[in-house]
XYZ file of C-alpha atoms in Angstrom:
270
model
C 20.375 -22.443 -3.040
C 19.735 -21.306 0.517
C 16.119 -22.072 1.715
C 15.458 -18.737 3.246
C 13.965 -15.424 2.425
C 15.954 -13.672 -0.160
C 13.917 -10.653 -0.712
C 11.017 -8.496 0.817
C 8.723 -6.507 -1.549
C 7.449 -3.525 0.191
C 4.433 -1.294 -0.279
C 5.125 2.519 -0.028
C 2.228 4.637 1.470
C 1.294 3.181 4.897
C 4.135 0.628 4.787
C 7.475 2.447 4.484
C 6.468 6.046 4.258
C 3.362 8.143 5.041
C 2.206 6.665 8.500
C -1.617 6.184 8.100
C -1.544 6.598 4.273
C -2.861 10.113 4.149
C -1.159 11.384 0.863
C -3.538 9.564 -1.392
C -6.775 9.451 0.420
C -6.868 13.186 1.041
C -6.190 13.901 -2.643
C -9.088 11.690 -3.645
C -11.294 13.975 -1.514
C -9.949 16.969 -3.127
C -10.191 15.610 -6.753
C -13.765 14.455 -6.393
C -14.702 18.006 -4.955
C -12.774 19.928 -7.489
C -13.830 17.933 -10.560
C -17.478 17.334 -9.837
C -18.262 19.215 -6.454
C -18.921 15.736 -4.939
C -18.010 15.519 -1.205
C -16.725 12.109 -0.225
C -15.298 11.387 3.237
C -12.026 10.117 4.358
C -13.473 6.623 5.408
C -14.949 6.398 1.904
C -11.635 7.338 0.264
C -9.862 4.542 2.112
C -12.103 1.621 1.123
C -10.438 0.735 -2.153
C -6.848 1.663 -1.018
C -4.081 -0.388 -2.590
C -5.664 -0.332 -6.145
C -4.173 1.642 -8.859
C -5.433 5.265 -8.729
C -7.777 5.083 -11.806
C -9.036 1.755 -10.617
C -9.389 3.293 -7.080
C -11.676 6.097 -8.351
C -13.718 3.464 -10.368
C -14.220 1.464 -7.307
C -15.198 4.657 -5.094
C -17.893 5.384 -8.024
C -19.317 1.881 -7.372
C -19.898 2.386 -3.695
C -23.688 2.689 -3.098
C -23.470 5.880 -1.216
C -21.375 7.673 -3.873
C -23.395 6.198 -6.628
C -26.395 7.560 -5.171
C -24.957 11.068 -4.899
C -24.004 10.648 -8.639
C -27.503 9.548 -9.539
C -28.930 12.521 -7.694
C -26.599 15.081 -9.185
C -26.427 13.726 -12.766
C -29.180 11.160 -13.168
C -26.619 8.323 -14.026
C -23.870 6.270 -12.566
C -20.432 7.403 -12.900
C -18.764 6.883 -16.465
C -15.352 6.204 -17.666
C -15.262 9.893 -18.837
C -16.090 10.907 -15.223
C -13.421 8.707 -13.994
C -10.871 10.247 -16.327
C -11.959 13.710 -15.365
C -11.314 12.913 -11.687
C -7.977 11.303 -12.372
C -6.824 14.156 -14.400
C -7.630 16.366 -11.511
C -6.099 13.958 -9.057
C -2.620 13.541 -10.810
C -1.257 17.050 -10.581
C -2.535 17.392 -6.890
C -0.962 14.143 -5.851
C 2.319 14.888 -7.787
C 2.652 18.249 -6.011
C 1.984 16.872 -2.546
C 3.353 13.491 -2.463
C 6.827 14.894 -1.431
C 5.310 16.234 1.875
C 4.754 12.493 2.763
C 7.973 11.048 1.823
C 9.620 10.700 5.295
C 10.275 7.108 6.163
C 7.933 5.759 9.036
C 9.718 5.306 12.368
C 11.691 2.236 12.343
C 11.859 1.598 8.574
C 15.498 2.735 8.026
C 16.892 0.733 10.905
C 14.759 -2.371 9.619
C 16.078 -2.125 6.185
C 19.580 -1.831 7.490
C 19.106 -5.130 9.613
C 17.522 -6.999 6.592
C 20.270 -5.910 4.194
C 22.753 -7.011 6.826
C 21.247 -10.597 6.496
C 21.552 -10.532 2.824
C 17.928 -9.723 2.014
C 17.168 -7.650 -1.200
C 14.723 -4.721 -0.848
C 12.054 -4.511 -3.521
C 9.089 -2.156 -3.783
C 5.729 -1.609 -5.670
C 2.979 0.965 -5.289
C -0.652 1.847 -6.104
C 0.935 5.057 -7.258
C 1.385 5.653 -11.063
C 4.926 6.392 -12.441
C 4.544 10.177 -12.505
C 3.935 10.177 -8.767
C 6.613 7.761 -7.997
C 9.237 9.648 -9.775
C 8.643 12.454 -7.280
C 8.395 10.307 -4.161
C 11.392 7.898 -4.705
C 14.044 10.616 -4.750
C 12.380 12.445 -2.043
C 12.457 9.417 0.184
C 16.058 8.487 -0.642
C 17.079 11.968 0.574
C 15.400 11.080 3.844
C 17.019 7.749 4.218
C 14.912 5.212 2.438
C 15.876 3.639 -0.967
C 14.847 0.161 -1.943
C 16.908 -1.691 -4.457
C 14.093 -1.838 -7.001
C 10.764 -0.230 -7.523
C 7.827 -0.337 -9.954
C 4.658 1.716 -10.446
C 1.104 0.519 -10.823
C 1.062 1.577 -14.579
C 4.353 0.340 -15.554
C 3.086 -3.050 -16.734
C 0.505 -3.826 -19.601
C -0.874 -6.502 -17.368
C -2.064 -4.189 -14.793
C -1.727 -3.656 -11.025
C -2.885 -5.135 -7.745
C -4.614 -7.409 -6.863
C -2.797 -9.185 -9.624
C 0.722 -10.699 -9.054
C 2.528 -8.781 -11.899
C 4.426 -6.005 -9.988
C 5.471 -8.412 -7.132
C 6.677 -10.872 -9.814
C 8.710 -8.053 -11.841
C 10.576 -7.543 -8.546
C 11.410 -11.164 -8.537
C 12.832 -10.788 -12.015
C 14.632 -7.724 -11.424
C 16.126 -8.754 -8.058
C 16.957 -12.140 -9.484
C 15.339 -14.053 -6.645
C 15.542 -17.940 -7.106
C 11.948 -18.571 -5.946
C 8.660 -16.625 -5.184
C 8.524 -18.786 -1.954
C 11.647 -17.128 -0.845
C 9.832 -13.490 -1.195
C 7.802 -11.764 1.478
C 5.226 -9.155 0.378
C 4.385 -6.616 2.942
C 1.412 -4.172 2.556
C -1.144 -2.277 4.664
C -4.133 -2.738 2.416
C -6.075 -5.793 1.199
C -5.123 -5.513 -2.543
C -1.578 -5.592 -1.589
C -2.060 -8.702 0.566
C -3.842 -10.387 -2.248
C -1.079 -9.439 -4.763
C 1.403 -11.219 -2.653
C -0.790 -14.371 -2.244
C -1.354 -14.328 -6.012
C 2.404 -14.225 -6.537
C 2.904 -17.348 -4.489
C 4.764 -15.387 -1.841
C 4.489 -14.993 1.976
C 2.188 -12.210 2.556
C 2.378 -9.903 5.627
C 0.033 -7.099 6.636
C 0.628 -4.078 8.522
C -2.179 -3.305 11.331
C -1.114 0.158 12.646
C 1.054 2.073 10.174
C -1.263 2.015 7.336
C -4.687 2.521 5.689
C -6.742 0.247 7.999
C -5.673 1.811 11.189
C -5.865 5.337 9.531
C -4.281 7.570 12.069
C -1.471 9.977 11.803
C 1.772 9.241 13.722
C 1.040 12.199 16.187
C -2.544 10.731 16.728
C -1.218 7.368 17.301
C 1.352 8.453 19.769
C -1.314 10.033 21.817
C -3.597 7.079 22.039
C -3.997 4.868 24.928
C -3.670 0.894 24.595
C -7.342 0.924 25.196
C -8.093 2.852 22.139
C -5.437 1.176 20.034
C -6.621 -2.445 20.651
C -9.944 -2.533 18.863
C -8.612 -0.529 15.783
C -5.686 -2.785 15.649
C -7.813 -5.789 15.921
C -10.239 -4.765 13.158
C -7.285 -3.894 10.849
C -5.717 -7.279 11.518
C -9.048 -9.174 11.057
C -9.378 -7.384 7.542
C -5.991 -8.210 6.548
C -5.934 -11.849 7.809
C -9.536 -12.228 5.798
C -7.602 -11.061 2.620
C -5.004 -13.866 3.105
C -2.177 -12.615 5.130
C 0.028 -15.166 6.520
C 1.063 -12.775 9.335
C -0.069 -9.368 10.609
C 2.310 -7.191 12.478
C 2.125 -3.501 13.809
C 4.752 -1.843 11.652
C 7.642 -2.697 9.567
C 9.930 -2.649 12.635
C 8.468 -6.096 13.432
C 9.408 -7.634 10.140
C 12.689 -9.155 11.179
C 11.339 -11.433 13.779
C 8.725 -12.693 11.363
C 11.232 -13.429 8.658
C 13.211 -15.512 11.160
C 10.215 -17.428 11.792
C 9.420 -17.888 8.171
C 13.111 -18.977 7.632
C 12.403 -21.848 10.083
C 9.255 -22.889 8.204
C 11.122 -22.901 4.847
C 13.848 -24.996 6.510
C 11.199 -27.289 7.396
C 9.937 -27.615 3.864
C 6.971 -25.376 4.241
C 5.691 -23.188 1.402
C 3.465 -20.056 1.542
Protein backbone atom coordinates (compact mmCIF):
# COMPACT_ATOMS: atom_id res chain seq x y z
CA UNK A 1 0.00 0.00 0.00
CA UNK A 2 1.43 3.36 -1.07
CA UNK A 3 1.81 5.78 1.83
CA UNK A 4 0.36 8.77 0.02
CA UNK A 5 -2.92 10.61 -0.54
CA UNK A 6 -5.42 8.37 -2.32
CA UNK A 7 -8.49 10.61 -2.34
CA UNK A 8 -9.66 14.17 -1.86
CA UNK A 9 -13.18 14.77 -0.57
CA UNK A 10 -14.49 18.12 -1.72
CA UNK A 11 -17.31 20.32 -0.56
CA UNK A 12 -19.49 21.90 -3.24
CA UNK A 13 -20.68 25.52 -2.80
CA UNK A 14 -17.69 27.77 -2.18
CA UNK A 15 -15.20 24.97 -2.85
CA UNK A 16 -15.77 23.59 -6.34
CA UNK A 17 -18.73 25.67 -7.57
CA UNK A 18 -20.41 28.97 -6.59
CA UNK A 19 -17.50 31.28 -5.73
CA UNK A 20 -18.43 33.03 -2.49
CA UNK A 21 -21.14 30.48 -1.63
CA UNK A 22 -24.09 32.66 -2.61
CA UNK A 23 -26.67 30.08 -3.73
CA UNK A 24 -27.58 28.85 -0.24
CA UNK A 25 -27.10 32.09 1.69
CA UNK A 26 -29.36 34.20 -0.51
CA UNK A 27 -32.11 31.57 -0.40
CA UNK A 28 -32.11 31.56 3.41
CA UNK A 29 -32.82 35.29 3.33
CA UNK A 30 -35.71 34.75 0.90
CA UNK A 31 -37.12 31.81 2.87
CA UNK A 32 -37.22 33.67 6.19
CA UNK A 33 -38.90 36.63 4.51
CA UNK A 34 -41.42 34.54 2.60
CA UNK A 35 -42.37 32.19 5.45
CA UNK A 36 -42.49 34.61 8.39
CA UNK A 37 -41.74 38.12 7.08
CA UNK A 38 -38.50 38.13 9.08
CA UNK A 39 -35.57 40.01 7.57
CA UNK A 40 -32.19 38.40 8.15
CA UNK A 41 -28.93 39.70 6.73
CA UNK A 42 -26.46 38.01 4.43
CA UNK A 43 -23.87 38.08 7.22
CA UNK A 44 -26.29 36.28 9.55
CA UNK A 45 -27.22 33.74 6.88
CA UNK A 46 -23.54 32.84 6.49
CA UNK A 47 -22.81 32.10 10.16
CA UNK A 48 -23.87 28.40 10.30
CA UNK A 49 -22.78 27.63 6.72
CA UNK A 50 -21.73 24.04 6.13
CA UNK A 51 -24.43 22.44 8.25
CA UNK A 52 -27.35 20.56 6.74
CA UNK A 53 -30.00 23.05 5.70
CA UNK A 54 -32.61 22.17 8.38
CA UNK A 55 -29.87 22.39 11.00
CA UNK A 56 -28.70 25.66 9.43
CA UNK A 57 -32.16 27.19 9.91
CA UNK A 58 -32.26 25.88 13.48
CA UNK A 59 -28.86 27.48 14.19
CA UNK A 60 -30.01 30.79 12.71
CA UNK A 61 -33.03 30.79 15.01
CA UNK A 62 -30.71 30.49 18.00
CA UNK A 63 -28.67 33.58 17.07
CA UNK A 64 -29.49 36.21 19.74
CA UNK A 65 -30.49 38.89 17.24
CA UNK A 66 -32.80 36.56 15.29
CA UNK A 67 -34.25 35.07 18.47
CA UNK A 68 -34.98 38.63 19.62
CA UNK A 69 -36.90 39.29 16.39
CA UNK A 70 -38.86 36.06 16.90
CA UNK A 71 -39.66 37.00 20.50
CA UNK A 72 -40.81 40.47 19.43
CA UNK A 73 -42.98 39.13 16.61
CA UNK A 74 -44.40 35.94 18.14
CA UNK A 75 -43.68 36.14 21.87
CA UNK A 76 -41.56 32.97 21.78
CA UNK A 77 -38.43 31.46 20.33
CA UNK A 78 -38.38 29.57 17.04
CA UNK A 79 -39.98 26.11 17.23
CA UNK A 80 -39.40 22.93 15.23
CA UNK A 81 -42.64 23.68 13.39
CA UNK A 82 -41.25 27.10 12.42
CA UNK A 83 -38.05 25.47 11.16
CA UNK A 84 -40.11 23.01 9.11
CA UNK A 85 -42.08 25.88 7.57
CA UNK A 86 -38.94 27.78 6.60
CA UNK A 87 -37.31 24.60 5.27
CA UNK A 88 -40.37 23.82 3.15
CA UNK A 89 -40.15 27.34 1.72
CA UNK A 90 -36.38 27.07 1.26
CA UNK A 91 -36.34 23.79 -0.65
CA UNK A 92 -38.24 24.69 -3.84
CA UNK A 93 -36.42 28.04 -4.03
CA UNK A 94 -33.05 26.32 -3.68
CA UNK A 95 -33.88 23.56 -6.16
CA UNK A 96 -34.97 26.14 -8.72
CA UNK A 97 -31.92 28.37 -8.35
CA UNK A 98 -29.01 26.06 -7.58
CA UNK A 99 -28.36 25.36 -11.27
CA UNK A 100 -27.59 29.05 -11.73
CA UNK A 101 -24.58 28.55 -9.44
CA UNK A 102 -23.30 25.29 -10.94
CA UNK A 103 -20.30 26.65 -12.87
CA UNK A 104 -16.97 25.33 -11.57
CA UNK A 105 -14.82 27.93 -9.82
CA UNK A 106 -11.86 29.11 -11.88
CA UNK A 107 -9.07 26.51 -11.73
CA UNK A 108 -11.20 23.65 -10.39
CA UNK A 109 -11.40 21.62 -13.60
CA UNK A 110 -7.65 21.83 -14.28
CA UNK A 111 -6.88 20.97 -10.65
CA UNK A 112 -9.10 17.88 -10.80
CA UNK A 113 -7.36 16.83 -14.02
CA UNK A 114 -3.97 17.21 -12.32
CA UNK A 115 -5.02 15.18 -9.29
CA UNK A 116 -6.56 12.40 -11.36
CA UNK A 117 -3.33 12.27 -13.35
CA UNK A 118 -1.60 11.48 -10.06
CA UNK A 119 -4.04 8.66 -9.33
CA UNK A 120 -6.05 10.60 -6.74
CA UNK A 121 -9.76 9.78 -6.47
CA UNK A 122 -12.26 12.64 -6.28
CA UNK A 123 -14.99 12.34 -3.66
CA UNK A 124 -17.46 14.94 -2.49
CA UNK A 125 -20.13 15.77 0.06
CA UNK A 126 -22.39 18.73 0.74
CA UNK A 127 -24.63 20.52 3.18
CA UNK A 128 -27.25 20.41 0.43
CA UNK A 129 -29.98 17.74 0.69
CA UNK A 130 -30.34 15.14 -2.04
CA UNK A 131 -33.18 16.93 -3.84
CA UNK A 132 -30.87 19.90 -4.42
CA UNK A 133 -27.84 17.78 -5.30
CA UNK A 134 -29.82 15.90 -7.93
CA UNK A 135 -30.14 19.22 -9.78
CA UNK A 136 -26.65 20.56 -9.04
CA UNK A 137 -24.56 17.49 -9.90
CA UNK A 138 -25.68 17.06 -13.54
CA UNK A 139 -25.60 20.82 -14.11
CA UNK A 140 -21.99 20.96 -12.89
CA UNK A 141 -21.11 17.92 -15.01
CA UNK A 142 -22.25 19.67 -18.20
CA UNK A 143 -19.94 22.55 -17.26
CA UNK A 144 -16.91 20.33 -16.68
CA UNK A 145 -16.89 19.19 -13.05
CA UNK A 146 -17.88 15.64 -12.08
CA UNK A 147 -16.51 13.91 -8.98
CA UNK A 148 -16.17 10.15 -8.74
CA UNK A 149 -18.70 10.06 -5.90
CA UNK A 150 -21.07 12.42 -4.12
CA UNK A 151 -23.31 12.24 -1.07
CA UNK A 152 -25.92 14.64 0.30
CA UNK A 153 -26.53 15.83 3.86
CA UNK A 154 -29.74 13.82 4.31
CA UNK A 155 -28.51 10.54 2.82
CA UNK A 156 -27.30 8.96 6.07
CA UNK A 157 -29.33 8.20 9.17
CA UNK A 158 -26.37 9.24 11.34
CA UNK A 159 -26.62 12.81 10.04
CA UNK A 160 -24.35 15.35 8.42
CA UNK A 161 -21.62 17.77 9.46
CA UNK A 162 -19.76 18.28 11.69
CA UNK A 163 -19.99 14.52 12.16
CA UNK A 164 -17.64 12.34 10.08
CA UNK A 165 -20.22 10.18 8.36
CA UNK A 166 -20.43 11.69 4.86
CA UNK A 167 -16.65 11.82 4.63
CA UNK A 168 -16.38 8.21 5.81
CA UNK A 169 -19.00 7.09 3.29
CA UNK A 170 -16.68 8.48 0.62
CA UNK A 171 -13.88 6.30 2.02
CA UNK A 172 -16.10 3.23 1.66
CA UNK A 173 -17.41 4.04 -1.82
CA UNK A 174 -14.00 5.05 -3.20
CA UNK A 175 -12.30 2.02 -1.57
CA UNK A 176 -9.62 4.08 0.15
CA UNK A 177 -7.18 2.09 2.26
CA UNK A 178 -6.83 4.53 5.17
CA UNK A 179 -8.56 7.69 6.36
CA UNK A 180 -5.09 9.16 6.81
CA UNK A 181 -4.70 8.92 3.03
CA UNK A 182 -7.65 11.30 2.54
CA UNK A 183 -7.82 15.06 2.34
CA UNK A 184 -11.09 16.84 3.18
CA UNK A 185 -11.39 20.31 1.60
CA UNK A 186 -14.03 22.82 2.71
CA UNK A 187 -14.67 26.55 2.96
CA UNK A 188 -16.69 26.47 6.21
CA UNK A 189 -16.08 25.47 9.82
CA UNK A 190 -18.43 22.42 10.00
CA UNK A 191 -16.70 20.93 6.95
CA UNK A 192 -13.26 21.38 8.51
CA UNK A 193 -14.52 19.72 11.69
CA UNK A 194 -16.01 16.91 9.57
CA UNK A 195 -12.59 16.13 8.12
CA UNK A 196 -10.90 16.18 11.51
CA UNK A 197 -13.61 14.00 13.05
CA UNK A 198 -13.10 11.50 10.21
CA UNK A 199 -9.35 11.32 10.92
CA UNK A 200 -8.39 13.03 7.66
CA UNK A 201 -6.15 15.88 6.65
CA UNK A 202 -8.42 18.91 6.68
CA UNK A 203 -7.80 21.88 4.37
CA UNK A 204 -9.68 25.17 4.44
CA UNK A 205 -10.29 27.59 1.58
CA UNK A 206 -9.86 31.22 2.59
CA UNK A 207 -10.96 33.09 -0.53
CA UNK A 208 -13.37 31.10 -2.72
CA UNK A 209 -15.93 30.38 -0.06
CA UNK A 210 -18.29 31.42 2.67
CA UNK A 211 -15.82 33.06 5.04
CA UNK A 212 -14.48 35.49 2.42
CA UNK A 213 -17.98 35.98 1.03
CA UNK A 214 -17.34 37.85 -2.22
CA UNK A 215 -18.45 37.10 -5.76
CA UNK A 216 -15.79 36.28 -8.34
CA UNK A 217 -16.26 39.68 -9.98
CA UNK A 218 -16.01 41.48 -6.63
CA UNK A 219 -12.83 39.56 -5.81
CA UNK A 220 -11.27 40.36 -9.17
CA UNK A 221 -11.88 44.06 -8.55
CA UNK A 222 -10.31 44.12 -5.08
CA UNK A 223 -6.87 45.45 -4.25
CA UNK A 224 -4.37 43.37 -2.30
CA UNK A 225 -4.87 45.81 0.55
CA UNK A 226 -8.58 44.95 0.61
CA UNK A 227 -8.03 41.21 0.19
CA UNK A 228 -5.44 40.65 2.92
CA UNK A 229 -7.53 41.35 6.06
CA UNK A 230 -10.50 39.34 4.78
CA UNK A 231 -8.22 36.45 3.83
CA UNK A 232 -6.58 36.54 7.26
CA UNK A 233 -9.92 36.65 9.03
CA UNK A 234 -11.13 33.63 7.06
CA UNK A 235 -7.89 31.72 7.59
CA UNK A 236 -7.91 32.38 11.33
CA UNK A 237 -11.44 31.01 11.62
CA UNK A 238 -10.62 27.88 9.60
CA UNK A 239 -7.41 27.22 11.52
CA UNK A 240 -9.31 27.65 14.79
CA UNK A 241 -11.69 24.93 13.59
CA UNK A 242 -8.74 22.57 13.19
CA UNK A 243 -7.59 22.96 9.57
CA UNK A 244 -4.12 21.51 8.96
CA UNK A 245 -3.68 23.93 6.06
CA UNK A 246 -5.55 26.92 4.68
CA UNK A 247 -5.17 27.84 0.99
CA UNK A 248 -6.88 30.45 -1.16
CA UNK A 249 -8.72 28.28 -3.70
CA UNK A 250 -8.70 24.70 -4.94
CA UNK A 251 -6.00 25.64 -7.45
CA UNK A 252 -3.51 25.60 -4.56
CA UNK A 253 -4.38 22.03 -3.53
CA UNK A 254 -1.83 20.00 -5.57
CA UNK A 255 1.18 21.66 -3.90
CA UNK A 256 -0.27 20.99 -0.44
CA UNK A 257 -0.93 17.35 -1.33
CA UNK A 258 2.73 17.09 -2.35
CA UNK A 259 3.68 18.37 1.12
CA UNK A 260 1.29 15.97 2.86
CA UNK A 261 2.70 13.07 0.83
CA UNK A 262 6.12 13.98 2.21
CA UNK A 263 4.76 13.99 5.74
CA UNK A 264 3.05 10.62 5.22
CA UNK A 265 6.29 9.19 3.89
CA UNK A 266 7.95 10.33 7.12
CA UNK A 267 5.36 8.45 9.17
CA UNK A 268 3.16 11.43 10.14
CA UNK A 269 -0.60 11.13 10.55
CA UNK A 270 -3.28 13.84 10.44
